[in-house]
PDB file of C-alpha atoms in Angstrom:
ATOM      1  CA  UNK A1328     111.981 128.416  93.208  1.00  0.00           C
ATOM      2  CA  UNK A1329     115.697 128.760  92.686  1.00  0.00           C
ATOM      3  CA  UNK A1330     118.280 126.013  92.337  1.00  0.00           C
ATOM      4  CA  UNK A1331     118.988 123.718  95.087  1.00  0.00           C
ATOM      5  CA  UNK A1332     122.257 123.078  96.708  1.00  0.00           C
ATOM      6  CA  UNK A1333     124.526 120.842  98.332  1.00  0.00           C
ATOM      7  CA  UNK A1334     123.044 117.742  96.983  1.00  0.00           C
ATOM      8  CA  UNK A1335     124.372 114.268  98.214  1.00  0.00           C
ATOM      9  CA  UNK A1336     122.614 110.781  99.069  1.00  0.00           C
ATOM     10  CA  UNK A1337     121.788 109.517 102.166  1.00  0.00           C
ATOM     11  CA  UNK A1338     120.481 105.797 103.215  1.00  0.00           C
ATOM     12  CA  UNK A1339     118.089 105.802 105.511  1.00  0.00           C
ATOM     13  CA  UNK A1340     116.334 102.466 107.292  1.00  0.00           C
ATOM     14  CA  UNK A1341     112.696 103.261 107.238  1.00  0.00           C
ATOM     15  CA  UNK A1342     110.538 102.038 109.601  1.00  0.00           C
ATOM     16  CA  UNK A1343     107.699 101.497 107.372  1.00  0.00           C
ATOM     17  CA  UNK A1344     106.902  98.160 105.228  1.00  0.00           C
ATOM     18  CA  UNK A1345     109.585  99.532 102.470  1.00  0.00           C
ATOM     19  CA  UNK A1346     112.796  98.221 103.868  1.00  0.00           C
ATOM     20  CA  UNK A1347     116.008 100.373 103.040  1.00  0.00           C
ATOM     21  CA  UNK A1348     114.865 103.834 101.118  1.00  0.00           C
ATOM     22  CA  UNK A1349     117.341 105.782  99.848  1.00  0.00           C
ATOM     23  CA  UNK A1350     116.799 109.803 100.004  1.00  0.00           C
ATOM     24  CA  UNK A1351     118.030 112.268  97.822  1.00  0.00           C
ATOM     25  CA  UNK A1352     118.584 115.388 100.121  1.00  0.00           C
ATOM     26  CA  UNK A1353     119.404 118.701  99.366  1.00  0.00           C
ATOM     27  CA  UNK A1354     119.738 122.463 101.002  1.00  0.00           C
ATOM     28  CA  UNK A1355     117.019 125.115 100.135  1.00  0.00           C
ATOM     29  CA  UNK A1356     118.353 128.753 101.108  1.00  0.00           C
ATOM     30  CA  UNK A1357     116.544 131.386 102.721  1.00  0.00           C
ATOM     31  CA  UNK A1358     114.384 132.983  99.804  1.00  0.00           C
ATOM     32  CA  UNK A1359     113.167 129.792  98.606  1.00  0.00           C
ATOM     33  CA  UNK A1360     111.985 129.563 101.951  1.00  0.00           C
ATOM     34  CA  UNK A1361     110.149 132.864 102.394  1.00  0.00           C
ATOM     35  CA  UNK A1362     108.583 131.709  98.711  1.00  0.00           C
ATOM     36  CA  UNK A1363     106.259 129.614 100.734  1.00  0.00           C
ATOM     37  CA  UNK A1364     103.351 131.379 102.097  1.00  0.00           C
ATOM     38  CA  UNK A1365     103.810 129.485 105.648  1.00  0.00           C
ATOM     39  CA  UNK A1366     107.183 132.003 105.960  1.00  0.00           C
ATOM     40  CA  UNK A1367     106.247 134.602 104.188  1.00  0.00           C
ATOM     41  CA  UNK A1368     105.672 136.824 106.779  1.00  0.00           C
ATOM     42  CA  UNK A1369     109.294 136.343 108.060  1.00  0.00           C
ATOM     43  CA  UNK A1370     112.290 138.192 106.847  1.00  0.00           C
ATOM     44  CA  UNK A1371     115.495 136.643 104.943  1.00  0.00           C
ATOM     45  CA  UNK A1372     117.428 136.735 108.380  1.00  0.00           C
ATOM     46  CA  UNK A1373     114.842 135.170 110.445  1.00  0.00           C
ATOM     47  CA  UNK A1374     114.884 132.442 107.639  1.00  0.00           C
ATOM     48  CA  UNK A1375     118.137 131.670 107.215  1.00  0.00           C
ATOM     49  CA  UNK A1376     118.068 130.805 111.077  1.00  0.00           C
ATOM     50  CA  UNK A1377     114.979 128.615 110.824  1.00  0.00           C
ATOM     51  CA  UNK A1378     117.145 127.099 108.133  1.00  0.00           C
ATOM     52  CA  UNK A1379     120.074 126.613 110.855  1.00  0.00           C
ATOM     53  CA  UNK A1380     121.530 122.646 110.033  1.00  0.00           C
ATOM     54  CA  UNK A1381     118.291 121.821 108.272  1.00  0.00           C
ATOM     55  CA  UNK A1382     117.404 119.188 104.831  1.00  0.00           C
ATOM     56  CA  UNK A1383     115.476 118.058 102.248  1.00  0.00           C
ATOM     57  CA  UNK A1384     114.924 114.990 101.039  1.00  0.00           C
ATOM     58  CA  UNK A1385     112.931 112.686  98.701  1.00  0.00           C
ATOM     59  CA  UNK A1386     110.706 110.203  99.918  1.00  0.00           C
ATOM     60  CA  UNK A1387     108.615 107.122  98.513  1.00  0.00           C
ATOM     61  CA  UNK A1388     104.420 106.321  99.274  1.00  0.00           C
ATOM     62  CA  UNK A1389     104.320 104.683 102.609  1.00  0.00           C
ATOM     63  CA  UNK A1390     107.714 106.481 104.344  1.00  0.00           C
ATOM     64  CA  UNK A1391     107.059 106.718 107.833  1.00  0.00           C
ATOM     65  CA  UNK A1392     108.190 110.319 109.075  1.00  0.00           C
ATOM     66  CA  UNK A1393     107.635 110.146 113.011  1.00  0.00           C
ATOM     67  CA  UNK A1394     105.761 107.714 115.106  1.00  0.00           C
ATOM     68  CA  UNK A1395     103.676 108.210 117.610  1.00  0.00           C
ATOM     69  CA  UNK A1396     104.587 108.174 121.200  1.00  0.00           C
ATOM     70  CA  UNK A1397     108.237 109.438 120.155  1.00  0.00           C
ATOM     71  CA  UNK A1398     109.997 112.114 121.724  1.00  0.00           C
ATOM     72  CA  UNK A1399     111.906 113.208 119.007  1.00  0.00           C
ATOM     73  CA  UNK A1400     110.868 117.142 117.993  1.00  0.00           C
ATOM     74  CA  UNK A1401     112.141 117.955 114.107  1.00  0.00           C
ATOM     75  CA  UNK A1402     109.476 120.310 112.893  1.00  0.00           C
ATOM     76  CA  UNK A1403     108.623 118.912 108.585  1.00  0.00           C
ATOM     77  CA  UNK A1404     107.342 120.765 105.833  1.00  0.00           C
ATOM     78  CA  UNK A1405     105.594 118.898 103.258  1.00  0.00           C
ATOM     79  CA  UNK A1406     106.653 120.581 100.003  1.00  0.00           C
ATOM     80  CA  UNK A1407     105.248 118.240  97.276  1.00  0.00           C
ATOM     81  CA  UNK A1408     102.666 114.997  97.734  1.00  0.00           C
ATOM     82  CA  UNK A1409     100.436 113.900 100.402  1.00  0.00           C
ATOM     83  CA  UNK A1410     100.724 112.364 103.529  1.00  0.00           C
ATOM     84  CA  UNK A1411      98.463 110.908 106.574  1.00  0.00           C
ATOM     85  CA  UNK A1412      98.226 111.478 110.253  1.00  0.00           C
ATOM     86  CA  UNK A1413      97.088 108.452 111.747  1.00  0.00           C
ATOM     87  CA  UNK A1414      96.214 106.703 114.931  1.00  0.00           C
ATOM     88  CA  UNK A1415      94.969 103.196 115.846  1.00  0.00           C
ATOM     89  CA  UNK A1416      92.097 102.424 118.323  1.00  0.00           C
ATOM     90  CA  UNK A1417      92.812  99.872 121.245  1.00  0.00           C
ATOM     91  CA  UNK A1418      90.710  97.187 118.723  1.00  0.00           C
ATOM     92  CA  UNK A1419      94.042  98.228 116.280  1.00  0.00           C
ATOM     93  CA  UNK A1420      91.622 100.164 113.922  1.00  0.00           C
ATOM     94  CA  UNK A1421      93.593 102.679 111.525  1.00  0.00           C
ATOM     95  CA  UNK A1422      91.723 106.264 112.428  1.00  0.00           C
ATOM     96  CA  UNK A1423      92.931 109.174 109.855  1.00  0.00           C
ATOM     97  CA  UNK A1424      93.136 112.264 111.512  1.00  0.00           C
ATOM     98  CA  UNK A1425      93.754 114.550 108.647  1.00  0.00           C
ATOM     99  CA  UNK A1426      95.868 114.930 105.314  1.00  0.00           C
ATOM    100  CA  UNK A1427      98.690 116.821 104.672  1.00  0.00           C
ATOM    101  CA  UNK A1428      99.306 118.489 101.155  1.00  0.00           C
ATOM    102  CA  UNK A1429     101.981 120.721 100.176  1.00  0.00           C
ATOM    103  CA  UNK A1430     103.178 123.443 102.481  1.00  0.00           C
ATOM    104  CA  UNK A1431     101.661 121.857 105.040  1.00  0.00           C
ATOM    105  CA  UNK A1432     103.686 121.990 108.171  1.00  0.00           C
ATOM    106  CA  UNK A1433     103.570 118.837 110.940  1.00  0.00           C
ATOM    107  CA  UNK A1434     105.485 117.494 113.667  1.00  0.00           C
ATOM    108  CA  UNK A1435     104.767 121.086 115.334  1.00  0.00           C
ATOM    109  CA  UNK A1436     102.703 119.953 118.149  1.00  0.00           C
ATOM    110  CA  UNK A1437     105.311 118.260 120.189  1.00  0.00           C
ATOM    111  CA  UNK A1438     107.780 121.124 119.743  1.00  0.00           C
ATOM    112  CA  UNK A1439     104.936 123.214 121.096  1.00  0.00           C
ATOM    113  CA  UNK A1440     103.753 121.455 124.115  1.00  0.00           C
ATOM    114  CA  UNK A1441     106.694 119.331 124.938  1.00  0.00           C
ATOM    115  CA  UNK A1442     104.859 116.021 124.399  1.00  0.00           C
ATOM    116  CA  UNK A1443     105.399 112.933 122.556  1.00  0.00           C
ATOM    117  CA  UNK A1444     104.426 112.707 118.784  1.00  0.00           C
ATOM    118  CA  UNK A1445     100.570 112.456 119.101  1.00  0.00           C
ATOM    119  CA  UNK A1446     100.035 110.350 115.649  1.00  0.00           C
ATOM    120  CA  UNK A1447     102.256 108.854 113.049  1.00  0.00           C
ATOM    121  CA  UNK A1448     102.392 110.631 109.711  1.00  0.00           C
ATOM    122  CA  UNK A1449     102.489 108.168 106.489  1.00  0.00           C
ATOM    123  CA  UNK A1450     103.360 109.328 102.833  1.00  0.00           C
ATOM    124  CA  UNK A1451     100.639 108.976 100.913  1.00  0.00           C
ATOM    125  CA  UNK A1452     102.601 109.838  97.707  1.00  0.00           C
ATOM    126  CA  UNK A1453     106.201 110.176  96.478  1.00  0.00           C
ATOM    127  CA  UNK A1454     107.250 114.171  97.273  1.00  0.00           C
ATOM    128  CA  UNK A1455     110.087 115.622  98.966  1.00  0.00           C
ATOM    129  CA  UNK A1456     110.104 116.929 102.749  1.00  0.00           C
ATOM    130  CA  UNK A1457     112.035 119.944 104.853  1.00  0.00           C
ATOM    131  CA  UNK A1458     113.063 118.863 107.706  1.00  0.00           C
ATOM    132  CA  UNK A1459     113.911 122.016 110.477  1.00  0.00           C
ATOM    133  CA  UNK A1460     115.331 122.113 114.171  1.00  0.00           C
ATOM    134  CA  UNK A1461     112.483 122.899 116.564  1.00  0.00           C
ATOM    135  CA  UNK A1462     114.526 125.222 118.644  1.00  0.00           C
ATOM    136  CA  UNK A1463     114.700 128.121 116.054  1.00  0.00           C
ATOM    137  CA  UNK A1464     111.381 127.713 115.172  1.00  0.00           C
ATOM    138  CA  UNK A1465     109.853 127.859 118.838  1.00  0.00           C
ATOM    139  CA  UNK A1466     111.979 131.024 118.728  1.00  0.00           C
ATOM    140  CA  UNK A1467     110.490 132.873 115.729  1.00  0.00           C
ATOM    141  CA  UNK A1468     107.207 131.382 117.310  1.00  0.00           C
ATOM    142  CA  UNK A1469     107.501 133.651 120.855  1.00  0.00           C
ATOM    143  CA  UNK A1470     108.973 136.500 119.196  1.00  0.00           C
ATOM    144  CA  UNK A1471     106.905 136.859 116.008  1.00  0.00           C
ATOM    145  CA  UNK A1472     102.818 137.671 116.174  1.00  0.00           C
ATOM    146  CA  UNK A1473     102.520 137.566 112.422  1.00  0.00           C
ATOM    147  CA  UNK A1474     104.126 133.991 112.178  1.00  0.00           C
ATOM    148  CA  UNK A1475     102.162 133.010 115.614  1.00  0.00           C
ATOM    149  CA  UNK A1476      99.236 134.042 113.979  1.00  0.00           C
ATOM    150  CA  UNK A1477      99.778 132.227 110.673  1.00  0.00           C
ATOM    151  CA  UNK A1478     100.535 128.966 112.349  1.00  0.00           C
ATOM    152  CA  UNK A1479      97.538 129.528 114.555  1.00  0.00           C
ATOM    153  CA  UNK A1480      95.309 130.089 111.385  1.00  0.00           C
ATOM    154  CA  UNK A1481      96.571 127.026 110.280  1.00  0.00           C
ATOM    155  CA  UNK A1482      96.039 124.981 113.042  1.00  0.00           C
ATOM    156  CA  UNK A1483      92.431 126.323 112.781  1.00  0.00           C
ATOM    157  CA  UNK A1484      91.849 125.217 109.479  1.00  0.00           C
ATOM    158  CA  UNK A1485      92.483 121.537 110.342  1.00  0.00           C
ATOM    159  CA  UNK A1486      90.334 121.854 113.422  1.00  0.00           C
ATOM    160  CA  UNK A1487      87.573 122.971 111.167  1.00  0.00           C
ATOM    161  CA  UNK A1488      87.900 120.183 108.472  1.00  0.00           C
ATOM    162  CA  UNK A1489      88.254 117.760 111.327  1.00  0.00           C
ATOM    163  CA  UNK A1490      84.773 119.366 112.794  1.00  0.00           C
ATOM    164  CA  UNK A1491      83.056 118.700 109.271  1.00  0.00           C
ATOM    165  CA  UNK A1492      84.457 115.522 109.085  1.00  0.00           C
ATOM    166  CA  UNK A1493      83.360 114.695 112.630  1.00  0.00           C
ATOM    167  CA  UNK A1494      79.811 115.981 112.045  1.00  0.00           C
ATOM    168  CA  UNK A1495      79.380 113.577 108.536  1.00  0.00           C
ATOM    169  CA  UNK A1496      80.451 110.356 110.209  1.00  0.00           C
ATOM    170  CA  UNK A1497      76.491 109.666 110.558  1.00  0.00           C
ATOM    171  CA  UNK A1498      75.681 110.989 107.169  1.00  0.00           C
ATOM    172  CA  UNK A1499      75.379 108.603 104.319  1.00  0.00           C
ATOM    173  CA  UNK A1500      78.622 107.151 102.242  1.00  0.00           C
ATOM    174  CA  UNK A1501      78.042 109.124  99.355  1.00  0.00           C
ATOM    175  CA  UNK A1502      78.421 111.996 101.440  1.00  0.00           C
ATOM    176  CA  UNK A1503      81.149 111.252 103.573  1.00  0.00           C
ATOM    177  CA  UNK A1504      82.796 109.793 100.140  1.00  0.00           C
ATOM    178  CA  UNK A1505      82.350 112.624  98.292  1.00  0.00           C
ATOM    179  CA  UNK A1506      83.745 115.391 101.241  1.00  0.00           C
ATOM    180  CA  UNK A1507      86.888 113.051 101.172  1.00  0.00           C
ATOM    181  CA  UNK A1508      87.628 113.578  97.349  1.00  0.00           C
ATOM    182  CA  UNK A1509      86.779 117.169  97.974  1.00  0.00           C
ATOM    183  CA  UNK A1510      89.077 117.515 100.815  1.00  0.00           C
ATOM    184  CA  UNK A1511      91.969 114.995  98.974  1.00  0.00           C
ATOM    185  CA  UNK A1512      91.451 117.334  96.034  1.00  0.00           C
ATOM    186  CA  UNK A1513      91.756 120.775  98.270  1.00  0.00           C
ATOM    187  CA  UNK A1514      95.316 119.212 100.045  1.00  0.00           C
ATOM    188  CA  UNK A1515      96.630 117.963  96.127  1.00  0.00           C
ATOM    189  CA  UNK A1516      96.100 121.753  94.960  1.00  0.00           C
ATOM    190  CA  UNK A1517      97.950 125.145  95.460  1.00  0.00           C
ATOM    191  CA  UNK A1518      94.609 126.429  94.770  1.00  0.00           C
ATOM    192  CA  UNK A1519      92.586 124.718  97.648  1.00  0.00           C
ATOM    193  CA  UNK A1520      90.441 123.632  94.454  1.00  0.00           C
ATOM    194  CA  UNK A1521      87.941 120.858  95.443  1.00  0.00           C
ATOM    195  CA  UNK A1522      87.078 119.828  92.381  1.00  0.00           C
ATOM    196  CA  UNK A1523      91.466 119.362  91.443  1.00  0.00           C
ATOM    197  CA  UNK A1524      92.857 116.318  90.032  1.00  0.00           C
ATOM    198  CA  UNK A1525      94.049 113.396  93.424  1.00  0.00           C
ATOM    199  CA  UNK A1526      96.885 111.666  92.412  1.00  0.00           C
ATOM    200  CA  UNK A1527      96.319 107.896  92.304  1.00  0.00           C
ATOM    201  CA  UNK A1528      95.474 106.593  95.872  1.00  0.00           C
ATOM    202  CA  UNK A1529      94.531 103.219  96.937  1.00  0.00           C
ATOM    203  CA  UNK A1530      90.658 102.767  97.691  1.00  0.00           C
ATOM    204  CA  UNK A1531      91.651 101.696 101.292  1.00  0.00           C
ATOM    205  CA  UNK A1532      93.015 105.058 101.895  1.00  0.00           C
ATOM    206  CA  UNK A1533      89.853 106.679 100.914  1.00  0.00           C
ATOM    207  CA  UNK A1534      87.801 103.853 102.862  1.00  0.00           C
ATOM    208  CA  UNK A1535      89.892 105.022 105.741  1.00  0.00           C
ATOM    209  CA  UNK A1536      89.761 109.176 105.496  1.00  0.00           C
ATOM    210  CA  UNK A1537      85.471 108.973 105.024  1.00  0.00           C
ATOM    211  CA  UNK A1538      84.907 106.123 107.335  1.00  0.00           C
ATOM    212  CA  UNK A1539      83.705 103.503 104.993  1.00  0.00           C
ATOM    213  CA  UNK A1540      84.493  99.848 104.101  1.00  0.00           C
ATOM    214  CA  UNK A1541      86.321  99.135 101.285  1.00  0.00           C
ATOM    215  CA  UNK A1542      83.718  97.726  99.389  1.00  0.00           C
ATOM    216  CA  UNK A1543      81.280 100.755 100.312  1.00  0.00           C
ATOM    217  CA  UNK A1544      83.641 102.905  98.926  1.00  0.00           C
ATOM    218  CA  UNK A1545      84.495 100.944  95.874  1.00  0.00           C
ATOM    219  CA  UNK A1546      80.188 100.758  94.923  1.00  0.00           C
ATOM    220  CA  UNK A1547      80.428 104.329  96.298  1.00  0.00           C
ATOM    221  CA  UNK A1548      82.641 105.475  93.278  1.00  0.00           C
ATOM    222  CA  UNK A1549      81.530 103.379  90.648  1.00  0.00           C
ATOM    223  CA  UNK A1550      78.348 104.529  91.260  1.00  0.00           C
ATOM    224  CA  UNK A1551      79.603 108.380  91.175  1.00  0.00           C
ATOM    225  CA  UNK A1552      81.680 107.546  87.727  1.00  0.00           C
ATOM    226  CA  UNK A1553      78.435 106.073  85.995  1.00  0.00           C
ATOM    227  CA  UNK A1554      76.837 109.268  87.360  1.00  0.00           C
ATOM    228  CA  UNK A1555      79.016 111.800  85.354  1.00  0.00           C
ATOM    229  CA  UNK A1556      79.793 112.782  89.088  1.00  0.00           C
ATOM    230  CA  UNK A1557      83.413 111.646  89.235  1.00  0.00           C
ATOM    231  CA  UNK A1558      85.993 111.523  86.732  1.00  0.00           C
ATOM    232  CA  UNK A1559      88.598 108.706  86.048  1.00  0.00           C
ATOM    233  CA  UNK A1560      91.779 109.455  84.798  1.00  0.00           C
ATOM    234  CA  UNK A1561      94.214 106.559  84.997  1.00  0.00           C
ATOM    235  CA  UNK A1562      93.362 106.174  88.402  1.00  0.00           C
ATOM    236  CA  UNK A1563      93.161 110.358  89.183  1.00  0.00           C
ATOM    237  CA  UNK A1564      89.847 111.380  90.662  1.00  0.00           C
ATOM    238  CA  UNK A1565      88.209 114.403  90.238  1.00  0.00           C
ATOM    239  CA  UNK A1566      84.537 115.548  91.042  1.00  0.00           C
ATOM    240  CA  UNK A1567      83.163 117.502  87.922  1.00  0.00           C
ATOM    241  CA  UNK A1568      81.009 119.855  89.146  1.00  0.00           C
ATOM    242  CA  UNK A1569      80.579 122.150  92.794  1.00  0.00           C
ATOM    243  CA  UNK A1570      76.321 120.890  92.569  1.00  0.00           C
ATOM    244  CA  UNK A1571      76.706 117.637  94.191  1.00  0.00           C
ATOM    245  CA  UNK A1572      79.218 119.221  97.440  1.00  0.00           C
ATOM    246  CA  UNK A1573      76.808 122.554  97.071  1.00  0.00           C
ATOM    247  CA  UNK A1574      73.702 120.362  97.501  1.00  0.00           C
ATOM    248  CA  UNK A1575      74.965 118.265 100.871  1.00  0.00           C
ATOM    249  CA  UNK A1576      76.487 121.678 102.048  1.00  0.00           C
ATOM    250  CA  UNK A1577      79.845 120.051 101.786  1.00  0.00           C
ATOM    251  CA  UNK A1578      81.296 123.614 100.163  1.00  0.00           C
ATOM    252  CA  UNK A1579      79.760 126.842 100.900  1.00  0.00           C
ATOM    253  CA  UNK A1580      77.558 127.940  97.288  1.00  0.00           C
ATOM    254  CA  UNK A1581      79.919 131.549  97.027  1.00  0.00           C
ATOM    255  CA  UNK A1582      83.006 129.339  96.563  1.00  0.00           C
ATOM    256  CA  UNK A1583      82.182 128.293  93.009  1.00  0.00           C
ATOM    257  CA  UNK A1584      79.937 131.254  91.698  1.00  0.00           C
TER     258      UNK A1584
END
């Protein structure tokens, strides 16, 4: 990635439990952009317009980037960390939808189908963010197939995570425990790499993402560390070996051959 440009400081009064956050923001120009496999398929031109009054900024864990119910449309790219889209049941139960790793794009949906933001998304880690006008990207969206296509593919991808997800809620903890690693691990690598290092994440947060209690997911991983399953590195988790995702058919057997 080149150099960034135009760097200055902006205060910002976030909405989450953090108070006053202040950003670092910056410009990234059109070739960094087309860098990122999202907009590769674009051409410097088309770029530089999706680019058109954008910025990039820093953020902190728990930064609230949109709410749900708002009408506000800024497409966001993530382009380091993690981050959660979330919902709450009527009974005000936190329900993760799905995580976001880097060069994931969000906030697309309500630029799409003119509807209010469907979920909130949460930073899960600190990382930095693009933020881009929805009009120029609705644009590229109707007149390009190959970037229709790639956001469609994309889209896809979290529907089928979300199906696998959806289809393990019955399963045992150690299951559901162990896709959640595997799928933190996938979103925390430019590899998709299950068995990749997760940053350090509250145990809540993983409660949360495989549908257990906290204390089911705490026995859950003590039990996987004593196990040689799951390794602890100052609070970094990674799973060891494909066998144990192989054997509940949590990763297809050709991915780690």
């Amino acid at each position: 990635m080149s150099s960034f440009i135009n760097v200055f400081y902006y205060l910002e009064f976030s909405s989450s439990s953090l108070g006053q956050v202040i950003l670092l923001m910056t410009k990234i120009n059109a070739e960094d952009l087309n860098a990122y496999q999202l907009f590769s398929c674009l051409t410097i031109e088309q770029c530089s317009k999706l680019l058109d009054r954008h910025f990039v900024s820093t953020h902190s864990a728990e930064q609230v980037f949109l709410m749900e119910e708002e009408w506000e449309k800024t497409i966001f790219v993530l382009l380091s960390g993690l981050a959660k889209v979330r919902t709450y049941t009527a009974d005000g139960i936190e329900v993760v939808m799905s995580v976001l790793g880097t060069n994931d794009l969000f906030g697309e949906m309500a630029a799409l189908d003119d509807l209010p933001r469907s979920a909130d998304v949460v930073a899960l880690t600190p990382g930095r963010v693009l933020k881009l006008r929805s009009s120029p990207f609705e644009t590229l969206l109707h007149k390009e197939v190959a970037f229709a296509l790639t956001i469609a593919k994309l889209e896809a991808s979290r529907l089928r995570d979300l199906n696998l997800r959806f289809a393990l809620h019955t399963s045992d903890a150690t299951s559901r425990i162990l896709n959640s690693l595997a799928y933190l691990a996938r979103k925390s690598s430019i590899n998709n790499d299950s068995l990749a290092f997760i940053p350090p994440l509250a145990q809540k947060e993983l409660g949360v993402l495989s549908g257990s209690s906290r204390e089911t997911t705490s026995r859950v991983i003590n039990k996987l560390k004593n196990r040689g399953i799951l390794e602890d590195n100052k609070g970094s988790l990674r799973i060891t070996s494909p066998e144990p995702l192989i054997k509940r058919s949590l990763i297809p057997l050709g991915n780690y051959k």
